[in-house]
Short mmCIF file of C-alpha atoms in Angstrom, two decimals:
data_model
loop_
_atom_site.label_atom_id
_atom_site.label_comp_id
_atom_site.label_asym_id
_atom_site.label_seq_id
_atom_site.Cartn_x
_atom_site.Cartn_y
_atom_site.Cartn_z
CA UNK S 1 89.06 100.15 80.43
CA UNK S 2 88.33 100.66 84.13
CA UNK S 3 86.53 97.88 85.96
CA UNK S 4 83.86 98.89 88.44
CA UNK S 5 85.07 98.27 92.00
CA UNK S 6 83.23 96.71 94.95
CA UNK S 7 81.44 99.91 95.85
CA UNK S 8 80.23 100.59 92.30
CA UNK S 9 82.28 103.80 92.15
CA UNK S 10 84.19 103.07 88.98
CA UNK S 11 87.47 102.42 90.86
CA UNK S 12 89.94 100.32 88.93
CA UNK S 13 90.05 96.78 90.28
CA UNK S 14 93.55 95.57 91.21
CA UNK S 15 94.61 92.32 89.54
CA UNK S 16 93.84 89.36 91.80
CA UNK S 17 97.17 87.77 90.92
CA UNK S 18 98.99 90.54 92.76
CA UNK S 19 97.28 89.99 96.14
CA UNK S 20 99.63 90.87 99.00
CA UNK S 21 100.13 88.94 102.23
CA UNK S 22 99.78 92.16 104.21
CA UNK S 23 96.23 92.58 102.90
CA UNK S 24 95.31 89.07 103.95
CA UNK S 25 96.86 89.56 107.40
CA UNK S 26 94.92 92.79 107.79
CA UNK S 27 91.66 91.12 106.85
CA UNK S 28 92.24 88.21 109.28
CA UNK S 29 92.89 90.60 112.17
CA UNK S 30 89.94 92.81 111.24
CA UNK S 31 87.74 89.70 111.28
CA UNK S 32 88.85 89.10 114.88
CA UNK S 33 88.69 92.67 116.13
CA UNK S 34 85.79 94.05 114.03
CA UNK S 35 87.35 97.43 114.68
CA UNK S 36 89.66 99.39 112.37
CA UNK S 37 91.47 101.18 115.19
CA UNK S 38 92.34 98.01 117.14
CA UNK S 39 93.35 96.29 113.91
CA UNK S 40 95.76 99.12 113.20
CA UNK S 41 97.22 98.84 116.71
CA UNK S 42 97.93 95.14 116.23
CA UNK S 43 99.54 95.77 112.85
CA UNK S 44 101.38 98.89 114.05
CA UNK S 45 99.83 100.99 111.28
CA UNK S 46 97.30 103.81 111.16
CA UNK S 47 93.56 103.29 110.91
CA UNK S 48 93.72 104.87 107.48
CA UNK S 49 96.27 102.29 106.36
CA UNK S 50 93.93 99.50 107.53
CA UNK S 51 91.13 100.98 105.42
CA UNK S 52 93.50 101.19 102.47
CA UNK S 53 94.57 97.54 102.78
CA UNK S 54 91.01 96.27 103.11
CA UNK S 55 89.83 98.41 100.22
CA UNK S 56 92.66 97.11 98.04
CA UNK S 57 91.77 93.50 98.88
CA UNK S 58 88.12 94.14 98.10
CA UNK S 59 89.10 95.65 94.75
CA UNK S 60 91.05 92.52 93.89
CA UNK S 61 88.09 90.30 94.80
CA UNK S 62 85.46 92.54 93.30
CA UNK S 63 83.04 92.79 96.21
CA UNK S 64 82.82 94.06 99.76
CA UNK S 65 84.20 91.83 102.51
CA UNK S 66 83.17 94.06 105.42
CA UNK S 67 80.43 96.56 106.05
CA UNK S 68 81.46 99.46 108.25
CA UNK S 69 79.58 102.32 109.79
CA UNK S 70 80.58 104.87 112.39
CA UNK S 71 79.40 102.44 115.09
CA UNK S 72 80.41 98.98 114.02
CA UNK S 73 82.12 96.67 111.56
CA UNK S 74 80.78 93.33 110.41
CA UNK S 75 81.75 90.89 107.70
CA UNK S 76 79.52 90.47 104.70
CA UNK S 77 78.32 86.94 103.81
CA UNK S 78 81.07 86.82 101.20
CA UNK S 79 83.53 88.04 103.84
CA UNK S 80 82.49 85.21 106.15
CA UNK S 81 82.97 82.63 103.40
CA UNK S 82 86.30 84.15 102.44
CA UNK S 83 87.43 84.06 106.09
CA UNK S 84 86.55 80.36 106.44
CA UNK S 85 88.57 79.53 103.34
CA UNK S 86 91.47 81.86 104.11
CA UNK S 87 92.25 80.79 107.67
CA UNK S 88 93.50 77.26 106.93
CA UNK S 89 95.23 78.37 103.74
CA UNK S 90 97.05 81.19 105.56
CA UNK S 91 98.03 78.85 108.42
CA UNK S 92 99.43 76.36 105.91
CA UNK S 93 101.39 79.11 104.16
CA UNK S 94 102.78 80.38 107.44
CA UNK S 95 103.83 76.87 108.48
CA UNK S 96 105.51 76.34 105.11
CA UNK S 97 107.54 79.50 105.56
CA UNK S 98 108.44 78.56 109.16
CA UNK S 99 109.50 75.06 108.09
CA UNK S 100 111.69 76.50 105.34
CA UNK S 101 113.18 78.97 107.81
CA UNK S 102 113.82 76.15 110.28
CA UNK S 103 115.59 74.14 107.61
CA UNK S 104 117.69 77.14 106.62
CA UNK S 105 118.67 77.78 110.25
CA UNK S 106 119.35 74.14 110.98
CA UNK S 107 116.43 73.79 113.42
CA UNK S 108 116.24 70.04 113.12
CA UNK S 109 117.13 67.07 115.24
CA UNK S 110 116.07 66.30 118.83
CA UNK S 111 116.07 68.93 121.56
CA UNK S 112 116.79 67.62 125.06
CA UNK S 113 115.07 69.68 127.76
CA UNK S 114 115.73 69.26 131.47
CA UNK S 115 113.43 70.66 134.13
CA UNK S 116 113.17 71.23 137.85
CA UNK S 117 109.93 71.76 139.70
CA UNK S 118 106.51 71.55 138.10
CA UNK S 119 106.25 71.64 134.30
CA UNK S 120 102.99 73.55 134.33
CA UNK S 121 101.76 77.12 134.05
CA UNK S 122 101.93 77.16 130.28
CA UNK S 123 105.35 75.58 129.77
CA UNK S 124 104.13 72.32 128.22
CA UNK S 125 101.95 74.36 125.86
CA UNK S 126 105.12 76.13 124.72
CA UNK S 127 106.80 72.77 124.11
CA UNK S 128 103.80 71.56 122.08
CA UNK S 129 103.73 74.72 119.97
CA UNK S 130 107.48 74.47 119.43
CA UNK S 131 107.11 70.93 118.10
CA UNK S 132 104.24 72.03 115.85
CA UNK S 133 106.34 74.84 114.44
CA UNK S 134 109.46 72.70 114.03
CA UNK S 135 108.27 69.17 113.22
CA UNK S 136 111.83 68.12 112.49
CA UNK S 137 112.86 68.95 116.05
CA UNK S 138 111.21 66.51 118.50
CA UNK S 139 111.73 67.21 122.20
CA UNK S 140 112.80 64.87 124.97
CA UNK S 141 112.04 66.00 128.52
CA UNK S 142 114.07 64.86 131.54
CA UNK S 143 113.48 65.67 135.20
CA UNK S 144 116.53 67.07 136.98
CA UNK S 145 117.31 66.17 140.60
CA UNK S 146 116.71 68.92 143.12
CA UNK S 147 120.31 68.58 144.30
CA UNK S 148 121.87 68.81 140.82
CA UNK S 149 120.29 71.65 138.81
CA UNK S 150 123.21 72.22 136.44
CA UNK S 151 125.00 68.87 136.22
CA UNK S 152 123.07 67.56 133.23
CA UNK S 153 123.96 70.71 131.29
CA UNK S 154 127.63 70.50 132.23
CA UNK S 155 127.71 66.80 131.24
CA UNK S 156 125.95 67.53 127.92
CA UNK S 157 123.00 65.29 128.84
CA UNK S 158 120.47 68.03 128.02
CA UNK S 159 120.62 70.94 125.59
CA UNK S 160 118.67 73.41 127.71
CA UNK S 161 117.01 73.31 131.12
CA UNK S 162 114.37 75.00 133.23
CA UNK S 163 115.88 75.49 136.69
CA UNK S 164 115.19 77.35 139.88
CA UNK S 165 117.13 80.59 140.14
CA UNK S 166 119.70 81.89 140.81
CA UNK S 167 122.18 80.89 138.08
CA UNK S 168 125.74 82.11 138.53
CA UNK S 169 127.56 79.43 136.51
CA UNK S 170 130.10 81.17 134.23
CA UNK S 171 129.62 78.67 131.38
CA UNK S 172 125.81 78.91 131.32
CA UNK S 173 123.58 81.43 129.56
CA UNK S 174 120.41 82.57 131.33
CA UNK S 175 117.49 83.22 128.99
CA UNK S 176 113.91 84.02 129.88
CA UNK S 177 113.02 84.24 133.59
CA UNK S 178 109.43 83.30 134.32
CA UNK S 179 106.97 81.85 136.84
CA UNK S 180 107.82 84.21 139.69
CA UNK S 181 105.90 82.77 142.62
CA UNK S 182 105.53 83.44 146.36
CA UNK S 183 107.20 80.99 148.70
CA UNK S 184 105.40 78.62 151.03
CA UNK S 185 106.61 76.56 153.95
CA UNK S 186 105.79 72.84 153.94
CA UNK S 187 105.21 71.55 157.47
CA UNK S 188 103.93 68.35 159.00
CA UNK S 189 100.35 68.39 160.26
CA UNK S 190 101.92 67.66 163.65
CA UNK S 191 104.12 70.75 163.51
CA UNK S 192 103.43 73.82 165.65
CA UNK S 193 103.03 75.91 162.47
CA UNK S 194 100.36 73.64 160.96
CA UNK S 195 97.49 75.76 162.29
CA UNK S 196 98.98 79.06 161.11
CA UNK S 197 97.52 80.84 158.09
CA UNK S 198 100.67 82.86 157.38
CA UNK S 199 104.30 83.02 158.45
CA UNK S 200 107.09 85.58 158.41
CA UNK S 201 110.61 84.79 157.23
CA UNK S 202 111.86 85.39 160.78
CA UNK S 203 109.82 82.36 161.90
CA UNK S 204 112.37 80.16 160.10
CA UNK S 205 114.73 80.76 163.05
CA UNK S 206 112.54 78.59 165.28
CA UNK S 207 112.48 75.27 163.39
CA UNK S 208 114.90 73.02 161.45
CA UNK S 209 114.82 73.72 157.71
CA UNK S 210 115.30 70.89 155.22
CA UNK S 211 118.20 71.77 152.94
CA UNK S 212 119.50 70.67 149.54
CA UNK S 213 122.41 68.24 149.25
CA UNK S 214 125.46 68.56 147.01
CA UNK S 215 126.46 68.74 144.19
CA UNK S 216 124.22 71.81 143.92
CA UNK S 217 126.50 74.86 144.37
CA UNK S 218 126.57 76.56 147.75
CA UNK S 219 125.11 79.87 146.52
CA UNK S 220 122.13 78.04 145.00
CA UNK S 221 121.55 75.89 148.09
CA UNK S 222 121.60 78.99 150.27
CA UNK S 223 118.71 80.54 148.32
CA UNK S 224 116.58 77.38 148.39
CA UNK S 225 117.20 76.84 152.12
CA UNK S 226 118.66 80.00 153.72
CA UNK S 227 120.93 79.58 156.74
CA UNK S 228 119.91 82.97 158.14
CA UNK S 229 116.71 84.98 158.25
CA UNK S 230 116.59 88.44 156.61
CA UNK S 231 117.53 89.99 159.98
CA UNK S 232 120.58 87.72 160.28
CA UNK S 233 119.26 85.24 162.83
CA UNK S 234 120.62 81.71 162.23
CA UNK S 235 118.17 79.14 160.88
CA UNK S 236 118.47 75.64 162.39
CA UNK S 237 119.67 73.21 159.73
CA UNK S 238 117.67 70.07 159.11
CA UNK S 239 118.62 67.13 156.89
CA UNK S 240 119.78 67.75 153.32
CA UNK S 241 117.96 65.94 150.51
CA UNK S 242 118.60 65.09 146.89
CA UNK S 243 115.02 65.09 145.61
CA UNK S 244 111.76 66.87 146.30
CA UNK S 245 110.05 63.64 147.30
CA UNK S 246 112.75 62.95 149.91
CA UNK S 247 112.17 66.41 151.32
CA UNK S 248 108.38 66.04 151.51
CA UNK S 249 108.75 62.64 153.17
CA UNK S 250 110.98 64.15 155.86
CA UNK S 251 108.52 67.02 156.30
CA UNK S 252 105.64 64.57 156.73
CA UNK S 253 107.71 62.73 159.35
CA UNK S 254 108.18 66.08 161.15
CA UNK S 255 111.96 65.97 160.70
CA UNK S 256 112.01 69.52 159.39
CA UNK S 257 110.18 72.11 157.29
CA UNK S 258 110.85 72.97 153.65
CA UNK S 259 110.52 76.05 151.44
CA UNK S 260 108.67 75.49 148.17
CA UNK S 261 107.17 77.66 145.44
CA UNK S 262 103.39 77.96 145.20
CA UNK S 263 102.91 75.80 142.04
CA UNK S 264 104.82 72.94 143.68
CA UNK S 265 102.55 73.05 146.72
CA UNK S 266 99.47 72.90 144.48
CA UNK S 267 100.81 69.96 142.51
CA UNK S 268 101.99 67.99 145.57
CA UNK S 269 98.90 68.20 147.75
CA UNK S 270 99.19 65.79 150.69
CA UNK S 271 97.01 65.06 153.69
CA UNK S 272 100.01 64.83 156.01
CA UNK S 273 101.62 68.11 154.94
CA UNK S 274 100.36 71.69 155.25
CA UNK S 275 101.57 74.55 153.07
CA UNK S 276 101.69 78.02 154.61
CA UNK S 277 102.59 81.27 152.78
CA UNK S 278 105.75 83.02 153.97
CA UNK S 279 106.23 86.78 153.77
CA UNK S 280 109.59 88.52 153.83
CA UNK S 281 111.34 86.28 151.29
CA UNK S 282 111.99 86.97 147.61
CA UNK S 283 109.69 85.18 145.17
CA UNK S 284 111.03 82.02 143.63
CA UNK S 285 111.53 82.02 139.85
CA UNK S 286 112.42 79.69 137.02
CA UNK S 287 114.87 80.39 134.23
CA UNK S 288 115.75 78.78 130.91
CA UNK S 289 119.48 78.10 130.74
CA UNK S 290 121.93 76.47 128.33
CA UNK S 291 125.65 76.09 127.82
CA UNK S 292 127.12 78.99 125.91
CA UNK S 293 129.59 76.77 124.05
CA UNK S 294 126.81 74.37 122.98
CA UNK S 295 124.31 76.96 121.74
CA UNK S 296 122.78 76.09 118.38
CA UNK S 297 119.78 76.94 116.20
CA UNK S 298 117.52 74.50 118.07
CA UNK S 299 118.33 76.05 121.43
CA UNK S 300 117.90 79.60 120.11
CA UNK S 301 114.57 78.74 118.49
CA UNK S 302 113.30 77.20 121.73
CA UNK S 303 114.53 80.16 123.79
CA UNK S 304 112.64 82.47 121.43
CA UNK S 305 109.49 80.36 121.84
CA UNK S 306 109.75 80.54 125.64
CA UNK S 307 110.49 84.26 125.53
CA UNK S 308 107.47 84.94 123.35
CA UNK S 309 105.05 82.99 125.54
CA UNK S 310 106.11 83.14 129.18
CA UNK S 311 106.66 85.91 131.71
#
């Protein structure tokens, strides 16, 4: 015998025991969007398919979950109650599946992450979400010296690292590139440039530039502290440093100027140092790198998490 459906039309009600995850996902997105077209876009299905999924779910439950007209969509009181109960249950189910997948892939054990620069602009949120998704994979974060961006990877002291580009090491894999930022020049408040509001890359030819010490490779050091301007004019070489703090201290003492990315200048605000934007230079960028011969499920899972979240 047919069971009257949610609209009282005599439609046969689908057995509740056969509820499909796709229907629940559709309902959760519809509850956010309150629009069948946008829900379809997020699910990569047609608007008609969204209507079909919602109607099927309502048939299983036996009542309407959403009222829709040509102008708007809103949840019914039952729909609101169902949403409140479904959200935590769906999140728990999703986490269970992810945990099982992590176990199957071997995503367990500590992940050692090295970093250069400022660990901001969403990166720590990615780390936190990664740990939530893979509770068996705690992270350990280590700051890398400015003058040794790749050494910890080569020595197997970290599993993956966030470093300033470029990366031309033949044994390293470059994953997601993100945080492209304009370059600034750090100068002492006593420096001639301190009153300027903007600089051109050719201005670097008029003042000693703080460089980066070894063991950073020559090609990498040249990008962080170029020896020539874009037109080919030589740039006076200042002292070479091993850490960012050494460089800023020398800048404050007016021993030279130093190129830095914008986030670093915001994080290291100082009264004795001015930061001035420089045009004519490529933006700085960060990249996630790891050793190709040490790649594992943990590294791949973290690279996927970074790739999904950062640009």
